[in-house]
Amino acid sequence: MTELTTTDAAELGRLLAAGEVTAAEVTRAYLDRIEAEDGALGAYLHVDAEAALRSAEQVDAARAQGGELGPLAGVPLALKDVVVTEGVPTTSGSKILEGWRPPYDATLAARLKTAGTVLLGKTNMDEFAMGSSTENSAYRVTRNPWDHDRIPGGSSGGSSAAVAGGLAPWAIGTDTGGSIRQPAAVTGLVGHKPTYGSVSRYGLIAFSSSLDQAGPMARTVLDAALLHEAIAGHDPLDSTSIDFPVPVLAEAARRGAEGDLAGLRVGVVTELGGDGHTDGYDQGVLARTAETVALLESLGAEVRPVSCPAFDLALPAYYLIAPSEASSNLARFDGVRYGLRVGDDGNRDLDEVMALTREQGFGPEVKRRIILGTYALSSGYYDAYYGQAQKVRTLITRDFTTAWDDVDVLVSPTSPTVAWPVGARVDDPIAMYAADLCTLPASLAGVPAISVPCGLSEGLPVGFQIMAPALADDRCYRVAAALEAAQDAARGSRFLGQLPVRSAA
Ligand code: GLN
């Protein structure tokens, strides 16, 4: 039965539908692994084994009665703790929300429930999704299953560790500036940031509303596509939701796996690790990227370098825009409406209670961003900082638009480096921010981008990023699936050879 936790989700769905295994058996296998491994890994903030088994048994009962069930029914799942879940603790990795049990489900959580998935638990994350290593969590450190002394990426590092470590078959992450793609890259997973507005943000605890987007993290391209399809589509509860048919993604992944990319025009972004732009990049990352580009060529793609000069400015622009929006979004945590309240002894006024609550409830990175964002938005500085950053954002979007005249997809490394040692960047925010170098342009322009494993460097996973025009998410999946199939064939095995599943002993 141990194989259940190394079986991909698509196959689990098939085994469940064929009656070869029950949802309760699959769920129990995962709960056993969580029990054995999560003490060391720290992937989860909350696991409710009884609730998980109960919902698995409901799926089994419905199936036994001959109910018409979807392809995901009975497959377990983990959700990043930024996703609001009815009656289930939701903290966004922050002490200020400790103990909060939301009275409603995020749209994506509701859709996954309706699809019959079984919620294993809520995963650890950087506080309010601010970070690239999950070390900004107010609760615990999460370890990379490939090497427990290294970070699992962030901010969706609990989700990446859970899936890579075999503690969930797949998981939902959110990506504001790279938080799905980078943790997927450094743990050897597939992670996709959907086109902005194509997955509902209703019930995601807001960080930077013009950037936040939820998406799948999985062990295979097909699994990511299946999970993505289940959460995508218009939602009247989210005013930025695009009214557009759910994209056909699993089919694109299956077609891509046939491996024919003849005629596909691929642009390799010069500014992301190309000639003259290699500062801060690992040699091993650059080598794997070059090999993957060569592999694309061998599958029939036409490859050319593409210069996107404004991408050089993505980091400073993002680190003004995201904190600005965060400073506004986080104003709702006032000690009155949710979670923590400090100093409400009948003698203090509202301002004092609010200040004490925020002092205790927010961690250092969150405070840094609120202060930075408030400053950038303040009168007299608004045009110089926030306004200027928005202009840069427009230039980045224009670089993409110009590129789409000549190429179908743009590619780059996902992360400039492999996973670094726990603790190595915690005292150096700028070094932490540098992890987002390659992922920020697609975030600022709202276009879809996927990270797919492309081999190892120093024994650690490297990710390859594929970006496509808005609403062409299917193209990301097609190209990623072609690469995955070619790499699996060359290696003679899947998942970068093996899941880095370790025993706690
Ligand atoms: N690392 C980036 C940040 O700290 C991105 C985070 C994210 O995508 N949520 O803001």
Short mmCIF file of C-alpha atoms and ligand atoms in Angstrom, two decimals:
data_model
loop_
_atom_site.label_atom_id
_atom_site.label_comp_id
_atom_site.label_asym_id
_atom_site.label_seq_id
_atom_site.Cartn_x
_atom_site.Cartn_y
_atom_site.Cartn_z
CA MET A 1 0.00 0.00 0.00
CA THR A 2 2.95 2.37 0.38
CA GLU A 3 2.86 2.88 -3.40
CA LEU A 4 -0.36 4.87 -3.02
CA THR A 5 1.65 7.87 -1.82
CA THR A 6 3.99 7.73 -4.82
CA THR A 7 1.23 7.28 -7.39
CA ASP A 8 0.31 10.38 -9.36
CA ALA A 9 -3.13 11.90 -8.87
CA ALA A 10 -4.43 11.09 -12.36
CA GLU A 11 -3.65 7.41 -11.75
CA LEU A 12 -5.20 7.54 -8.26
CA GLY A 13 -8.36 8.93 -9.89
CA ARG A 14 -8.36 6.01 -12.33
CA LEU A 15 -7.81 3.41 -9.58
CA LEU A 16 -10.62 4.94 -7.53
CA ALA A 17 -13.04 5.02 -10.47
CA ALA A 18 -12.21 1.40 -11.30
CA GLY A 19 -12.90 0.38 -7.71
CA GLU A 20 -9.35 -0.96 -7.30
CA VAL A 21 -8.82 1.19 -4.24
CA THR A 22 -11.11 3.20 -1.93
CA ALA A 23 -10.85 6.87 -1.06
CA ALA A 24 -10.57 5.86 2.59
CA GLU A 25 -7.53 3.66 1.80
CA VAL A 26 -5.80 6.41 -0.16
CA THR A 27 -6.56 8.99 2.51
CA ARG A 28 -5.33 6.70 5.29
CA ALA A 29 -2.08 6.06 3.41
CA TYR A 30 -1.44 9.80 3.22
CA LEU A 31 -2.45 10.41 6.84
CA ASP A 32 -0.01 7.67 7.91
CA ARG A 33 2.80 9.35 6.01
CA ILE A 34 1.92 12.73 7.49
CA GLU A 35 1.97 11.18 10.93
CA ALA A 36 5.39 9.62 10.29
CA GLU A 37 7.11 12.41 8.37
CA ASP A 38 5.60 15.79 9.10
CA GLY A 39 7.31 16.22 12.44
CA ALA A 40 10.59 16.48 10.52
CA LEU A 41 9.24 18.17 7.38
CA GLY A 42 6.88 20.78 8.85
CA ALA A 43 4.69 20.97 5.74
CA TYR A 44 1.33 21.28 7.47
CA LEU A 45 -0.14 23.81 9.89
CA HIS A 46 -3.37 21.92 10.37
CA VAL A 47 -4.41 18.32 9.72
CA ASP A 48 -7.79 16.89 10.68
CA ALA A 49 -7.49 13.15 10.13
CA GLU A 50 -11.03 12.37 11.24
CA ALA A 51 -12.61 14.94 8.96
CA ALA A 52 -10.48 13.72 6.04
CA LEU A 53 -11.49 10.10 6.59
CA ARG A 54 -15.14 11.11 6.97
CA SER A 55 -15.18 12.90 3.63
CA ALA A 56 -13.31 10.01 1.99
CA GLU A 57 -15.94 7.59 3.29
CA GLN A 58 -18.69 9.82 1.89
CA VAL A 59 -17.10 9.59 -1.56
CA ASP A 60 -16.80 5.81 -1.22
CA ALA A 61 -20.46 5.57 -0.19
CA ALA A 62 -21.57 7.72 -3.13
CA ARG A 63 -19.53 5.55 -5.48
CA ALA A 64 -20.93 2.35 -3.98
CA GLN A 65 -24.42 3.66 -4.73
CA GLY A 66 -23.46 4.08 -8.35
CA GLY A 67 -23.28 7.88 -8.20
CA GLU A 68 -21.85 9.73 -11.20
CA LEU A 69 -18.53 11.06 -9.84
CA GLY A 70 -15.93 13.30 -11.44
CA PRO A 71 -12.31 12.30 -12.13
CA LEU A 72 -11.01 13.90 -8.92
CA ALA A 73 -13.51 12.26 -6.57
CA GLY A 74 -11.76 10.67 -3.61
CA VAL A 75 -8.29 12.04 -4.40
CA PRO A 76 -6.77 13.76 -1.34
CA LEU A 77 -5.40 17.27 -1.50
CA ALA A 78 -3.63 19.95 0.55
CA LEU A 79 -4.49 23.65 0.53
CA LYS A 80 -2.13 26.51 1.30
CA ASP A 81 -3.29 28.18 4.50
CA VAL A 82 -4.06 31.41 2.61
CA VAL A 83 -7.21 29.69 1.26
CA VAL A 84 -10.27 30.35 3.43
CA THR A 85 -11.97 27.09 4.49
CA GLU A 86 -15.30 26.91 6.29
CA GLY A 87 -14.86 25.84 9.90
CA VAL A 88 -11.20 24.90 9.33
CA PRO A 89 -8.50 27.09 10.92
CA THR A 90 -7.01 29.55 8.41
CA THR A 91 -4.05 31.68 9.45
CA SER A 92 -2.20 32.82 6.32
CA GLY A 93 0.91 31.90 8.31
CA SER A 94 0.26 34.78 10.74
CA LYS A 95 -0.27 35.00 14.49
CA ILE A 96 -2.81 37.75 13.88
CA LEU A 97 -5.23 35.13 12.52
CA GLU A 98 -4.45 32.41 15.07
CA GLY A 99 -7.61 30.58 16.02
CA TRP A 100 -9.77 32.03 13.23
CA ARG A 101 -12.24 29.58 11.75
CA PRO A 102 -13.76 31.17 8.65
CA PRO A 103 -17.54 31.06 8.22
CA TYR A 104 -17.28 30.36 4.48
CA ASP A 105 -15.27 28.59 1.77
CA ALA A 106 -13.12 30.28 -0.86
CA THR A 107 -14.59 29.65 -4.30
CA LEU A 108 -11.74 27.32 -5.20
CA ALA A 109 -12.13 25.37 -1.95
CA ALA A 110 -15.86 25.02 -2.63
CA ARG A 111 -15.19 23.84 -6.19
CA LEU A 112 -12.69 21.24 -4.99
CA LYS A 113 -15.18 20.03 -2.38
CA THR A 114 -17.86 19.69 -5.04
CA ALA A 115 -15.37 17.74 -7.18
CA GLY A 116 -15.10 15.23 -4.31
CA THR A 117 -11.49 15.87 -3.33
CA VAL A 118 -10.57 15.05 0.25
CA LEU A 119 -8.92 17.86 2.25
CA LEU A 120 -5.90 16.46 4.14
CA GLY A 121 -4.95 19.77 5.71
CA LYS A 122 -3.69 23.32 5.39
CA THR A 123 -0.06 23.92 4.50
CA ASN A 124 2.56 26.21 5.98
CA MET A 125 3.52 29.43 4.21
CA ASP A 126 5.40 32.68 4.63
CA GLU A 127 3.25 35.08 6.65
CA PHE A 128 0.65 36.61 4.29
CA ALA A 129 2.60 34.97 1.41
CA MET A 130 5.52 37.38 1.83
CA GLY A 131 8.73 35.49 1.25
CA SER A 132 10.60 32.92 -0.80
CA SER A 133 11.60 30.32 1.79
CA THR A 134 8.60 29.81 4.15
CA GLU A 135 10.90 30.96 6.98
CA ASN A 136 8.65 34.02 7.45
CA SER A 137 5.90 31.73 8.76
CA ALA A 138 4.92 32.70 12.30
CA TYR A 139 4.53 29.01 13.17
CA ARG A 140 7.25 26.67 11.94
CA VAL A 141 10.14 26.06 9.59
CA THR A 142 9.40 23.82 6.62
CA ARG A 143 12.17 21.61 5.23
CA ASN A 144 12.93 20.64 1.65
CA PRO A 145 12.31 16.88 1.25
CA TRP A 146 15.41 16.64 -0.98
CA ASP A 147 17.66 17.94 1.81
CA HIS A 148 16.23 18.74 5.22
CA ASP A 149 18.84 21.44 5.79
CA ARG A 150 17.49 23.44 2.86
CA ILE A 151 14.43 25.62 2.30
CA PRO A 152 11.42 24.31 0.31
CA GLY A 153 10.96 27.66 -1.45
CA GLY A 154 8.17 30.05 -0.68
CA SER A 155 5.76 31.38 -0.03
CA SER A 156 3.90 28.11 -0.85
CA GLY A 157 6.68 26.04 0.79
CA GLY A 158 4.33 23.90 2.88
CA SER A 159 2.51 22.86 -0.29
CA SER A 160 5.75 22.10 -2.14
CA ALA A 161 7.21 20.10 0.76
CA ALA A 162 3.95 18.15 1.19
CA VAL A 163 3.75 17.13 -2.46
CA ALA A 164 7.48 16.48 -2.99
CA GLY A 165 7.70 14.59 0.30
CA GLY A 166 4.75 12.32 -0.50
CA LEU A 167 2.47 13.89 2.15
CA ALA A 168 -0.12 14.92 -0.48
CA PRO A 169 -0.54 13.89 -4.12
CA TRP A 170 -0.99 17.53 -5.13
CA ALA A 171 -1.73 20.90 -3.56
CA ILE A 172 -2.96 24.41 -4.17
CA GLY A 173 -0.51 27.29 -3.89
CA THR A 174 -0.80 30.99 -4.58
CA ASP A 175 1.55 33.09 -6.64
CA THR A 176 1.90 36.87 -6.29
CA GLY A 177 5.46 37.18 -7.56
CA GLY A 178 6.54 33.56 -7.92
CA SER A 179 5.22 31.68 -4.90
CA ILE A 180 3.90 28.70 -6.86
CA ARG A 181 6.68 28.46 -9.44
CA GLN A 182 9.75 28.96 -7.24
CA PRO A 183 8.82 26.41 -4.53
CA ALA A 184 7.84 23.96 -7.27
CA ALA A 185 11.21 24.52 -8.95
CA VAL A 186 13.34 23.93 -5.87
CA THR A 187 11.47 20.77 -4.85
CA GLY A 188 11.25 19.14 -8.29
CA LEU A 189 7.53 19.74 -8.92
CA VAL A 190 5.34 21.20 -11.63
CA GLY A 191 3.75 24.53 -10.60
CA HIS A 192 1.59 26.81 -12.71
CA LYS A 193 0.55 30.42 -12.19
CA PRO A 194 -2.65 30.90 -14.20
CA THR A 195 -3.53 33.96 -16.26
CA TYR A 196 -4.51 36.72 -13.82
CA GLY A 197 -8.28 36.68 -13.37
CA SER A 198 -8.79 33.12 -14.59
CA VAL A 199 -8.97 31.54 -11.12
CA SER A 200 -11.23 33.16 -8.54
CA ARG A 201 -9.55 35.13 -5.75
CA TYR A 202 -12.73 35.07 -3.66
CA GLY A 203 -11.71 33.73 -0.26
CA LEU A 204 -7.95 33.98 -0.76
CA ILE A 205 -6.53 36.17 2.00
CA ALA A 206 -5.33 39.14 -0.03
CA PHE A 207 -1.65 40.11 -0.27
CA SER A 208 -1.41 42.15 -3.48
CA SER A 209 -4.77 42.05 -5.22
CA SER A 210 -3.58 43.00 -8.71
CA LEU A 211 -1.05 40.13 -8.66
CA ASP A 212 -2.43 37.30 -6.47
CA GLN A 213 -3.44 34.15 -8.32
CA ALA A 214 -4.00 30.58 -7.09
CA GLY A 215 -2.83 27.55 -9.01
CA PRO A 216 -1.79 23.89 -8.91
CA MET A 217 1.39 22.26 -7.59
CA ALA A 218 1.80 18.63 -8.63
CA ARG A 219 4.26 15.87 -9.51
CA THR A 220 3.31 15.70 -13.18
CA VAL A 221 2.17 18.17 -15.83
CA LEU A 222 -1.08 16.24 -16.37
CA ASP A 223 -1.88 16.33 -12.63
CA ALA A 224 -1.30 20.09 -12.56
CA ALA A 225 -3.61 20.53 -15.56
CA LEU A 226 -6.38 18.41 -13.97
CA LEU A 227 -6.22 20.33 -10.69
CA HIS A 228 -6.12 23.66 -12.53
CA GLU A 229 -9.24 22.80 -14.57
CA ALA A 230 -11.09 21.99 -11.35
CA ILE A 231 -10.53 25.48 -9.88
CA ALA A 232 -10.65 27.65 -13.03
CA GLY A 233 -13.55 29.59 -14.47
CA HIS A 234 -15.62 32.70 -13.99
CA ASP A 235 -16.81 33.65 -10.50
CA PRO A 236 -19.29 36.49 -10.02
CA LEU A 237 -17.97 36.86 -6.44
CA ASP A 238 -14.60 38.11 -7.74
CA SER A 239 -14.86 41.38 -9.66
CA THR A 240 -11.54 40.73 -11.47
CA SER A 241 -12.63 37.26 -12.60
CA ILE A 242 -12.59 36.86 -16.39
CA ASP A 243 -15.82 35.64 -17.95
CA PHE A 244 -14.23 33.11 -20.27
CA PRO A 245 -14.77 29.35 -20.76
CA VAL A 246 -12.65 27.08 -18.56
CA PRO A 247 -9.51 26.39 -20.61
CA VAL A 248 -8.92 22.88 -21.90
CA LEU A 249 -5.70 22.00 -20.11
CA ALA A 250 -5.56 18.26 -19.45
CA GLU A 251 -6.10 17.66 -23.16
CA ALA A 252 -3.24 20.06 -23.93
CA ALA A 253 -1.01 18.14 -21.50
CA ARG A 254 -1.92 14.80 -23.10
CA ARG A 255 -1.30 16.15 -26.59
CA GLY A 256 1.99 17.71 -25.47
CA ALA A 257 3.19 14.38 -24.08
CA GLU A 258 3.18 13.05 -27.64
CA GLY A 259 6.27 15.22 -27.93
CA ASP A 260 5.83 17.00 -31.24
CA LEU A 261 6.64 20.72 -31.00
CA ALA A 262 7.20 21.25 -34.71
CA GLY A 263 6.75 24.90 -35.64
CA LEU A 264 6.55 26.14 -32.04
CA ARG A 265 8.42 29.45 -31.79
CA VAL A 266 10.36 29.73 -28.53
CA GLY A 267 12.01 32.90 -27.25
CA VAL A 268 14.82 32.57 -24.68
CA VAL A 269 14.73 35.73 -22.55
CA THR A 270 18.17 37.36 -22.62
CA GLU A 271 17.62 39.36 -19.43
CA LEU A 272 16.85 36.19 -17.41
CA GLY A 273 20.21 34.41 -17.31
CA GLY A 274 21.27 35.07 -20.91
CA ASP A 275 24.50 36.63 -22.16
CA GLY A 276 25.59 39.48 -19.90
CA HIS A 277 22.81 38.71 -17.40
CA THR A 278 24.21 35.81 -15.40
CA ASP A 279 25.02 37.58 -12.12
CA GLY A 280 23.44 35.72 -9.23
CA TYR A 281 22.66 32.59 -11.29
CA ASP A 282 24.07 29.16 -10.37
CA GLN A 283 26.22 27.64 -13.12
CA GLY A 284 24.24 24.42 -12.75
CA VAL A 285 20.94 26.25 -13.26
CA LEU A 286 22.25 27.89 -16.43
CA ALA A 287 23.58 24.55 -17.71
CA ARG A 288 20.24 22.74 -17.14
CA THR A 289 18.41 25.65 -18.80
CA ALA A 290 20.64 25.47 -21.90
CA GLU A 291 20.13 21.69 -22.12
CA THR A 292 16.37 22.12 -21.87
CA VAL A 293 16.37 24.73 -24.63
CA ALA A 294 18.35 22.27 -26.78
CA LEU A 295 15.78 19.59 -25.96
CA LEU A 296 12.97 21.89 -27.15
CA GLU A 297 14.88 22.32 -30.41
CA SER A 298 15.26 18.57 -30.78
CA LEU A 299 11.45 18.25 -30.44
CA GLY A 300 11.00 20.58 -33.42
CA ALA A 301 10.76 24.01 -31.80
CA GLU A 302 12.34 27.04 -33.44
CA VAL A 303 14.44 28.77 -30.79
CA ARG A 304 15.70 32.35 -30.80
CA PRO A 305 16.94 34.81 -28.17
CA VAL A 306 14.47 37.58 -27.26
CA SER A 307 15.44 40.74 -25.40
CA CYS A 308 12.93 42.16 -22.89
CA PRO A 309 14.84 45.18 -21.51
CA ALA A 310 12.21 46.25 -18.95
CA PHE A 311 12.45 42.85 -17.21
CA ASP A 312 15.60 44.22 -15.54
CA LEU A 313 13.34 46.60 -13.62
CA ALA A 314 10.78 44.01 -12.51
CA LEU A 315 12.30 43.51 -9.05
CA PRO A 316 12.23 47.17 -7.89
CA ALA A 317 8.80 47.71 -9.49
CA TYR A 318 7.33 44.63 -7.78
CA TYR A 319 8.80 45.55 -4.40
CA LEU A 320 6.95 48.88 -4.55
CA ILE A 321 3.64 47.67 -6.01
CA ALA A 322 3.20 44.54 -3.86
CA PRO A 323 3.97 46.26 -0.51
CA SER A 324 1.73 49.21 -1.50
CA GLU A 325 -1.24 46.94 -2.11
CA ALA A 326 -0.38 44.90 0.99
CA SER A 327 -0.36 48.01 3.17
CA SER A 328 -3.93 48.68 2.09
CA ASN A 329 -5.13 45.04 2.25
CA LEU A 330 -3.67 44.38 5.70
CA ALA A 331 -5.43 47.41 7.22
CA ARG A 332 -8.39 45.10 7.89
CA PHE A 333 -6.41 43.30 10.61
CA ASP A 334 -7.36 45.73 13.32
CA GLY A 335 -7.87 43.49 16.34
CA VAL A 336 -11.62 43.96 16.09
CA ARG A 337 -12.85 41.81 13.25
CA TYR A 338 -10.71 38.66 13.21
CA GLY A 339 -8.33 36.57 15.29
CA LEU A 340 -5.94 38.11 17.79
CA ARG A 341 -6.81 41.08 20.05
CA VAL A 342 -4.20 42.42 22.49
CA GLY A 343 -4.63 44.87 25.40
CA ASP A 344 -8.41 45.16 25.36
CA ASP A 345 -8.63 45.61 29.15
CA GLY A 346 -11.36 48.24 29.27
CA ASN A 347 -8.86 51.05 29.86
CA ARG A 348 -7.31 51.37 26.40
CA ASP A 349 -8.88 53.07 23.40
CA LEU A 350 -9.29 51.55 19.94
CA ASP A 351 -6.03 52.96 18.54
CA GLU A 352 -3.98 51.54 21.40
CA VAL A 353 -5.57 48.08 21.10
CA MET A 354 -5.03 48.15 17.35
CA ALA A 355 -1.37 49.12 17.76
CA LEU A 356 -0.70 46.46 20.41
CA THR A 357 -2.46 43.80 18.33
CA ARG A 358 -0.47 44.62 15.22
CA GLU A 359 2.78 44.89 17.16
CA GLN A 360 2.31 41.36 18.46
CA GLY A 361 0.38 39.84 15.57
CA PHE A 362 2.53 40.78 12.58
CA GLY A 363 6.06 39.46 11.99
CA PRO A 364 9.06 41.57 10.90
CA GLU A 365 8.71 41.04 7.13
CA VAL A 366 5.02 41.98 7.17
CA LYS A 367 5.78 45.13 9.19
CA ARG A 368 8.60 46.01 6.78
CA ARG A 369 6.24 45.79 3.82
CA ILE A 370 3.43 47.74 5.47
CA ILE A 371 5.84 50.54 6.29
CA LEU A 372 7.40 50.49 2.81
CA GLY A 373 4.01 50.41 1.10
CA THR A 374 2.54 53.17 3.26
CA TYR A 375 5.55 55.33 2.44
CA ALA A 376 5.35 54.63 -1.31
CA LEU A 377 1.66 55.59 -1.33
CA SER A 378 1.99 58.71 0.82
CA SER A 379 1.23 62.12 -0.66
CA GLY A 380 4.35 63.72 -2.06
CA TYR A 381 5.98 60.32 -2.74
CA TYR A 382 3.17 58.60 -4.62
CA ASP A 383 4.27 59.72 -8.10
CA ALA A 384 7.95 59.12 -7.43
CA TYR A 385 7.50 55.56 -6.16
CA TYR A 386 4.12 53.89 -6.74
CA GLY A 387 3.33 55.84 -9.94
CA GLN A 388 6.79 55.20 -11.34
CA ALA A 389 6.55 51.48 -10.56
CA GLN A 390 3.22 51.28 -12.39
CA LYS A 391 4.86 52.85 -15.46
CA VAL A 392 7.58 50.19 -15.33
CA ARG A 393 4.83 47.58 -15.10
CA THR A 394 3.39 48.93 -18.36
CA LEU A 395 6.83 48.69 -20.01
CA ILE A 396 7.14 45.06 -18.91
CA THR A 397 3.71 44.28 -20.37
CA ARG A 398 4.82 45.96 -23.62
CA ASP A 399 7.96 43.80 -23.76
CA PHE A 400 5.69 40.74 -23.61
CA THR A 401 3.31 42.12 -26.25
CA THR A 402 6.22 42.84 -28.60
CA ALA A 403 7.66 39.37 -28.00
CA TRP A 404 4.35 37.67 -28.91
CA ASP A 405 4.71 39.10 -32.44
CA ASP A 406 7.65 36.76 -32.97
CA VAL A 407 7.34 33.84 -30.55
CA ASP A 408 4.62 31.61 -29.04
CA VAL A 409 6.28 31.16 -25.63
CA LEU A 410 9.10 32.74 -23.67
CA VAL A 411 11.40 30.58 -21.53
CA SER A 412 13.91 31.10 -18.72
CA PRO A 413 15.10 29.47 -15.51
CA THR A 414 12.39 29.60 -12.81
CA SER A 415 14.77 30.40 -9.97
CA PRO A 416 18.33 31.71 -10.35
CA THR A 417 19.58 29.18 -7.78
CA VAL A 418 18.77 25.81 -6.28
CA ALA A 419 17.33 25.61 -2.74
CA TRP A 420 19.64 27.37 -0.30
CA PRO A 421 20.44 26.34 3.30
CA VAL A 422 17.84 27.14 5.96
CA GLY A 423 18.81 30.43 7.59
CA ALA A 424 21.15 31.61 4.83
CA ARG A 425 19.02 34.59 3.72
CA VAL A 426 16.80 35.36 6.72
CA ASP A 427 18.80 38.42 7.73
CA ASP A 428 19.16 39.73 4.19
CA PRO A 429 15.81 40.73 2.68
CA ILE A 430 17.39 41.83 -0.61
CA ALA A 431 19.00 38.39 -1.08
CA MET A 432 15.60 36.82 -0.34
CA TYR A 433 13.90 39.10 -2.91
CA ALA A 434 16.50 38.13 -5.55
CA ALA A 435 14.93 34.65 -5.67
CA ASP A 436 12.02 36.25 -7.58
CA LEU A 437 14.14 37.62 -10.44
CA CYS A 438 12.75 35.29 -13.11
CA THR A 439 9.16 34.93 -11.92
CA LEU A 440 8.21 38.59 -11.45
CA PRO A 441 7.76 39.68 -15.11
CA ALA A 442 4.90 37.22 -15.76
CA SER A 443 3.29 38.26 -12.45
CA LEU A 444 3.40 41.97 -13.27
CA ALA A 445 2.01 41.38 -16.78
CA GLY A 446 -0.66 38.91 -15.60
CA VAL A 447 0.39 36.24 -18.13
CA PRO A 448 0.46 32.50 -17.37
CA ALA A 449 3.73 30.75 -16.51
CA ILE A 450 4.61 27.20 -15.56
CA SER A 451 7.67 25.71 -13.88
CA VAL A 452 8.62 22.19 -14.92
CA PRO A 453 11.54 20.16 -13.51
CA CYS A 454 14.57 20.08 -15.84
CA GLY A 455 17.14 18.04 -13.93
CA LEU A 456 19.42 18.40 -10.93
CA SER A 457 22.31 20.62 -9.95
CA GLU A 458 24.38 19.72 -6.88
CA GLY A 459 21.85 16.93 -6.36
CA LEU A 460 18.97 19.43 -6.07
CA PRO A 461 16.08 20.09 -8.47
CA VAL A 462 16.19 22.85 -11.10
CA GLY A 463 13.04 24.35 -12.66
CA PHE A 464 12.46 25.61 -16.20
CA GLN A 465 9.90 28.38 -16.76
CA ILE A 466 7.56 28.62 -19.76
CA MET A 467 5.53 31.84 -20.17
CA ALA A 468 2.66 32.34 -22.64
CA PRO A 469 0.23 35.11 -23.65
CA ALA A 470 -2.79 35.82 -21.43
CA LEU A 471 -5.40 33.02 -21.59
CA ALA A 472 -2.97 30.72 -23.44
CA ASP A 473 -2.35 28.62 -20.31
CA ASP A 474 -2.88 25.52 -22.45
CA ARG A 475 0.32 26.37 -24.33
CA CYS A 476 2.33 26.25 -21.08
CA TYR A 477 0.95 22.78 -20.36
CA ARG A 478 1.55 21.51 -23.88
CA VAL A 479 5.20 22.56 -23.93
CA ALA A 480 5.82 21.44 -20.33
CA ALA A 481 4.30 18.02 -21.07
CA ALA A 482 6.50 17.59 -24.13
CA LEU A 483 9.59 18.35 -22.05
CA GLU A 484 8.47 16.08 -19.23
CA ALA A 485 7.85 13.17 -21.61
CA ALA A 486 11.21 13.65 -23.37
CA GLN A 487 13.07 13.85 -20.04
CA ASP A 488 11.27 10.81 -18.61
CA ALA A 489 12.13 8.84 -21.76
CA ALA A 490 15.80 9.85 -21.61
CA ARG A 491 16.00 9.03 -17.90
CA GLY A 492 13.94 5.87 -18.08
CA SER A 493 11.94 6.93 -15.00
CA ARG A 494 9.57 9.60 -13.73
CA PHE A 495 9.70 12.37 -11.10
CA LEU A 496 13.39 13.22 -11.55
CA GLY A 497 14.15 9.56 -10.91
CA GLN A 498 12.39 9.21 -7.56
CA LEU A 499 10.39 11.07 -4.99
CA PRO A 500 12.80 12.22 -2.31
CA VAL A 501 10.75 10.37 0.23
CA ARG A 502 12.76 9.85 3.38
CA SER A 503 12.02 7.91 6.47
CA ALA A 504 11.82 9.88 9.67
CA ALA A 505 14.09 7.38 11.39
N1 GLN B 1 8.80 36.15 -2.92
C1 GLN B 1 7.85 37.15 -3.34
C2 GLN B 1 7.48 38.03 -2.17
O1 GLN B 1 8.02 37.83 -1.15
C3 GLN B 1 6.64 36.51 -3.96
C4 GLN B 1 5.67 36.02 -2.96
C5 GLN B 1 4.44 35.45 -3.57
O2 GLN B 1 4.39 35.16 -4.77
N2 GLN B 1 3.42 35.31 -2.76
O3 GLN B 1 6.68 38.91 -2.27
#
